[in-house]
C-alpha positions as a LaTeX table, in Angstrom:
\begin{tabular}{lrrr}
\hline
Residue & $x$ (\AA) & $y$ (\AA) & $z$ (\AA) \\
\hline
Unk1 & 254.00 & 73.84 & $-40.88$ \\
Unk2 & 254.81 & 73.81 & $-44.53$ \\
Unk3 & 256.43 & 76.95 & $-46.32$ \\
Unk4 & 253.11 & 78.03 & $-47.91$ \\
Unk5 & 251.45 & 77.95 & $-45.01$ \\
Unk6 & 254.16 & 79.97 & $-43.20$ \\
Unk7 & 253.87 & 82.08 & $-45.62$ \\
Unk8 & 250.17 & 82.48 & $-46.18$ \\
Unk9 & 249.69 & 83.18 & $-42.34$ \\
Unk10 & 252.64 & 86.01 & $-42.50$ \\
Unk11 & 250.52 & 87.63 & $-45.28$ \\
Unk12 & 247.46 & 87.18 & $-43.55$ \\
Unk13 & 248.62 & 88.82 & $-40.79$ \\
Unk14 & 249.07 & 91.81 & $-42.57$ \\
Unk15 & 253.51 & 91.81 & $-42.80$ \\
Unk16 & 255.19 & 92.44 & $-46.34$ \\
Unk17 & 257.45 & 89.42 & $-47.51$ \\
Unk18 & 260.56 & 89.51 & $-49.55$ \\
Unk19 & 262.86 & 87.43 & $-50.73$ \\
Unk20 & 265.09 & 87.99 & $-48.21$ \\
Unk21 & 262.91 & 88.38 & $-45.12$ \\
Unk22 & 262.06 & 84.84 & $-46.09$ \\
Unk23 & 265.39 & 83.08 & $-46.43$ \\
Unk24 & 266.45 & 85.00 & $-43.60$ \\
Unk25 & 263.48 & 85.14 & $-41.30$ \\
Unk26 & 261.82 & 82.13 & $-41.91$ \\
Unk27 & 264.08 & 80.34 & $-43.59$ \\
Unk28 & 262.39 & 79.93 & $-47.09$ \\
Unk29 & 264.68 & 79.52 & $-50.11$ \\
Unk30 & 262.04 & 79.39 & $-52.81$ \\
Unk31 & 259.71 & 82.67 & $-51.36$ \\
Unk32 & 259.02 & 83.21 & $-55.10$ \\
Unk33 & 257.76 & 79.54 & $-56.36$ \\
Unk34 & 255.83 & 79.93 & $-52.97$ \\
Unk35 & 253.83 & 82.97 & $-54.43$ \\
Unk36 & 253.13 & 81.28 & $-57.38$ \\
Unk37 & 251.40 & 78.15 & $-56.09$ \\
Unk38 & 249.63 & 80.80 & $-53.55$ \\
Unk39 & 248.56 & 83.06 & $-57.26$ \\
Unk40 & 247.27 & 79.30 & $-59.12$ \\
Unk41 & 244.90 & 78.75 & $-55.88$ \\
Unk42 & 243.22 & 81.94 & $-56.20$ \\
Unk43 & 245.31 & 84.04 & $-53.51$ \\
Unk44 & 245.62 & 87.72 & $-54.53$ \\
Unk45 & 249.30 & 88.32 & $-54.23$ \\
Unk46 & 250.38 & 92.00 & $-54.93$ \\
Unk47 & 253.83 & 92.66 & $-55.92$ \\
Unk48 & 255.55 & 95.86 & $-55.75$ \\
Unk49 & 258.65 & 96.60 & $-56.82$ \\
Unk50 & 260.76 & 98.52 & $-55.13$ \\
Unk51 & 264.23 & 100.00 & $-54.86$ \\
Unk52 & 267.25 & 99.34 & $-52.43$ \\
Unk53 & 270.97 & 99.47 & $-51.97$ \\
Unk54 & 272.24 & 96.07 & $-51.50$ \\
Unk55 & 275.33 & 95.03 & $-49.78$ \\
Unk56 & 277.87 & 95.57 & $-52.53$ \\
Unk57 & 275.89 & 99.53 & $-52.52$ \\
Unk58 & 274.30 & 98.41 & $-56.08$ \\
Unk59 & 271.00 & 99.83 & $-56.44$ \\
Unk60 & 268.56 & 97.09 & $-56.98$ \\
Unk61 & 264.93 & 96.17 & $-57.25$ \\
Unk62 & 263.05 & 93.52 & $-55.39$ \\
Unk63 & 259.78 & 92.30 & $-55.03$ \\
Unk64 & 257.48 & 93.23 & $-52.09$ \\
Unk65 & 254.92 & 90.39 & $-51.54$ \\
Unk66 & 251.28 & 92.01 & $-49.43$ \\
Unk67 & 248.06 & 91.00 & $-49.67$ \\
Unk68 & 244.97 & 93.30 & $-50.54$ \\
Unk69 & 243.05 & 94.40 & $-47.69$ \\
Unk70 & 239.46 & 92.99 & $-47.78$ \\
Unk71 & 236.77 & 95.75 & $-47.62$ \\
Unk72 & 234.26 & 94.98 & $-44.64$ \\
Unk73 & 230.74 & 96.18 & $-45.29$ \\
\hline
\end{tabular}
């Protein structure tokens, strides 16, 4: 399965991404160029930025990757 479409399904499934829970998890080096190609084919990626301590205890923002929630009528 390519990274998109590990990707894509992760999302789908309803779990936030990051940049690290996809070099780590899934072992995806390029999350964000990823996102990008999923954004030009229409996919609704929402990014929020958020705040953490990283391992040198720097405060630091990075990018959580969900997708909306489709309204069922």
């Amino acid at each position: 399965m390519s990274q998109y479409k590990i990707m894509l399904k992760a999302l789908q499934e309803g779990k936030t991404l990051t940049r690290s829970i996809c070099t780590f998890k899934y072992k995806i080096f390029e999350s964000p160029a990823r996102i990008t190609e999923m954004r030009k084919a229409g996919i609704d990626v929402k990014t929020k930025m958020v705040s953490v301590i990283n391992a040198n205890g720097k405060r630091v923002r990075v990018a959580n990757w969900t997708l909306e929630a489709k309204a069922v009528a």
